[in-house]
């Protein structure tokens, strides 16, 4: 295959449980064009979601052609990031609980419809690769990415390449145990990081505290007295407004994340740890105590070597990384 | 540098807190000659230990010359495995509590004395590389090694090469948290794997149980009623003799190790996990429940991809791997 040139574009697709985001990138990463976001509309079923993906890709292509003046032949391929576990080689999503899919051949369905070669990789891997390529971990050698939202995904870049492990499972950091006999996790296990520090887990912990005593916090009033409406965002907003209960919840989150990040530092000794997702809205209130917990738990030479930073490509890291994952597979 | 040939030998050195083991290997790994073990004699100080290392190397050289008929010029270099953390590039042991060393330039001291080029790497890394090169993980692509003794060391082989991380700390699996608010560890942290599953930790847990009720176990009699004499070996022996208390201690050990190994499977998705050291003496009593715990905690595609096996080079994995680490640095 010939080397990519700057007149070409690769399309990145980030398939989430709520939205599909697409965009077109030049192979050198210098330009990102035609970024689009459409609802995933899970209820429309797998083929319906494919329709939405194809629609978003076509919208990205049209916008990019208009913006840059290139023709349709400038678009060389499609990199897709999707929830895992998946089989990259065969382009199949094995299980995706949030989409209700099992063994769905997503890559080929998209490839056949848009008439462009496609690749499939894990969404959290793509987000990590995106931050490595054009974001907060640019140019680093060994990078760990954590994306914290409804779940906690992770990805590893080793020597500047995505690391997939023996069967494409590598990077499932959300499902590492930090407390053996701890909280039950959706995965069936006990004490996973995700059971403590995902968005819903943060909200659950806040509700538990408020169920005992709601008088000392602003949060009940913020959700009109209906704690079922409380989200992680409520916690961050309340902490920012000086609410001490919310601040404690954020500090606890930092402790849980800090234990997991310390484990990663001692195992993997990265140059950069990128933390992305809603939790970064808590800002220094989170990153300050997180850094302190990591320093308390990990070996000094590992702590000294690693920057722990928020992602700087919110919304597009997955698209950027999916395009880069395509380039890694097709141009090497 | 010219490629190694079969007439040549590389010397491996495994420096432990109790013994120094040396041996000579051909670059193809087909022959291991002149294996020697001498006491480390920590009390003799750093320069005294260097004397013992040099003595063991000279004994290995003499035995290999006698065994194979080669001349002294057949010995090309020395790979040293030593407790970390260390600085591979400068050949310095930064801190080694069991040896009482700080910033000791071990590589150059040995190199100057034996007049052969030398390399320095972490002892647990070397043990993992040894099992990958000639042992239980031979030929696998991604390997994690755990060496369980007085402490718990670890090493990672990625794509058939030792992975060192950004500052040579990678693989410190013994100091990953499995219980955030758990037992205090020698490293200062709480809830490290090492605080539960090292040899001394196993003995401590057994003593704690027997302190409450010693009547239901054979172990007190096995140590003449003096529980301070109880070691992990006592626990394995008692379990083998059908002691139910000892069996529970082994099962708990399997649970702790299982949680840590499951974390590694979810993060790193290896082909093989090699567990070496005294704990393997517990045999299937340990590996059965360990495998079950891993299956309970890790993702199925990661569990299916990974063999979890005992090391098959007890006593020499470190020497074999130290020689291979030399080859990796000097012949690539």
CSV table of C-alpha atoms in Angstrom, one decimal, chain A residues 142 156 158 163-172 175-181 189-190 255-256 259 263-264 266-271 297 299 301-302 305, chain B residues 142 156 158 163-172 175-181 189-190 255-256 259 263-264 266-271 297 299 301-302 305:
chain,number,residue,atom,x,y,z
A,142,UNK,CA,4.3,4.6,27.2
A,156,UNK,CA,-2.4,1.2,26.7
A,158,UNK,CA,3.4,0.9,24.4
A,163,UNK,CA,-1.2,-2.7,22.9
A,164,UNK,CA,-4.0,-5.2,22.5
A,165,UNK,CA,-2.8,-8.2,24.4
A,166,UNK,CA,-3.3,-11.8,23.4
A,167,UNK,CA,-7.0,-11.5,22.6
A,168,UNK,CA,-7.8,-7.8,22.3
A,169,UNK,CA,-8.8,-7.5,26.0
A,170,UNK,CA,-5.9,-5.4,27.2
A,171,UNK,CA,-6.7,-2.2,29.0
A,172,UNK,CA,-9.8,-3.1,30.9
A,175,UNK,CA,-12.4,-3.9,35.9
A,176,UNK,CA,-9.3,-4.2,38.1
A,177,UNK,CA,-9.9,-5.0,41.8
A,178,UNK,CA,-9.0,-2.3,44.3
A,179,UNK,CA,-10.9,-3.9,47.2
A,180,UNK,CA,-11.2,-7.7,47.0
A,181,UNK,CA,-14.4,-7.8,49.1
A,189,UNK,CA,-17.0,-9.2,40.2
A,190,UNK,CA,-16.5,-7.4,43.6
A,255,UNK,CA,-8.6,7.9,46.5
A,256,UNK,CA,-10.1,5.1,44.5
A,259,UNK,CA,-5.1,3.4,44.1
A,263,UNK,CA,-1.2,0.0,40.5
A,264,UNK,CA,-0.7,0.9,36.9
A,266,UNK,CA,4.0,0.0,39.6
A,267,UNK,CA,3.0,-2.5,36.9
A,268,UNK,CA,3.6,-0.5,33.8
A,269,UNK,CA,5.7,2.6,34.7
A,270,UNK,CA,4.2,4.9,32.0
A,271,UNK,CA,5.4,8.4,30.9
A,297,UNK,CA,1.1,4.3,47.0
A,299,UNK,CA,7.2,3.7,43.9
A,301,UNK,CA,10.8,6.4,40.4
A,302,UNK,CA,7.5,5.5,38.8
A,305,UNK,CA,8.4,9.4,35.6
B,142,UNK,CA,3.1,-11.7,26.1
B,156,UNK,CA,6.7,-8.4,31.9
B,158,UNK,CA,5.9,-8.0,25.7
B,163,UNK,CA,9.4,-4.4,29.2
B,164,UNK,CA,11.0,-1.9,31.5
B,165,UNK,CA,8.7,1.1,31.4
B,166,UNK,CA,9.7,4.7,31.5
B,167,UNK,CA,12.2,4.4,34.4
B,168,UNK,CA,12.9,0.6,34.9
B,169,UNK,CA,10.2,0.2,37.5
B,170,UNK,CA,7.7,-1.9,35.4
B,171,UNK,CA,6.6,-5.2,36.8
B,172,UNK,CA,6.4,-4.4,40.5
B,175,UNK,CA,3.2,-3.8,45.3
B,176,UNK,CA,-0.2,-3.5,43.6
B,177,UNK,CA,-3.1,-2.9,45.8
B,178,UNK,CA,-5.7,-5.6,46.1
B,179,UNK,CA,-7.4,-4.2,49.3
B,180,UNK,CA,-7.2,-0.4,49.6
B,181,UNK,CA,-7.6,-0.3,53.4
B,189,UNK,CA,1.5,1.2,51.5
B,190,UNK,CA,-1.6,-0.7,52.6
B,255,UNK,CA,-7.7,-15.9,46.5
B,256,UNK,CA,-5.2,-13.0,47.0
B,259,UNK,CA,-7.3,-11.2,42.5
B,263,UNK,CA,-6.1,-7.6,37.4
B,264,UNK,CA,-3.1,-8.4,35.3
B,266,UNK,CA,-7.7,-7.5,32.5
B,267,UNK,CA,-5.0,-4.9,32.1
B,268,UNK,CA,-2.4,-6.8,30.0
B,269,UNK,CA,-4.2,-9.9,28.5
B,270,UNK,CA,-1.1,-12.1,28.5
B,271,UNK,CA,-0.6,-15.5,26.9
B,297,UNK,CA,-12.8,-12.1,38.4
B,299,UNK,CA,-13.0,-11.3,31.5
B,301,UNK,CA,-11.6,-13.8,26.6
B,302,UNK,CA,-8.6,-12.9,28.8
B,305,UNK,CA,-6.2,-16.7,26.4
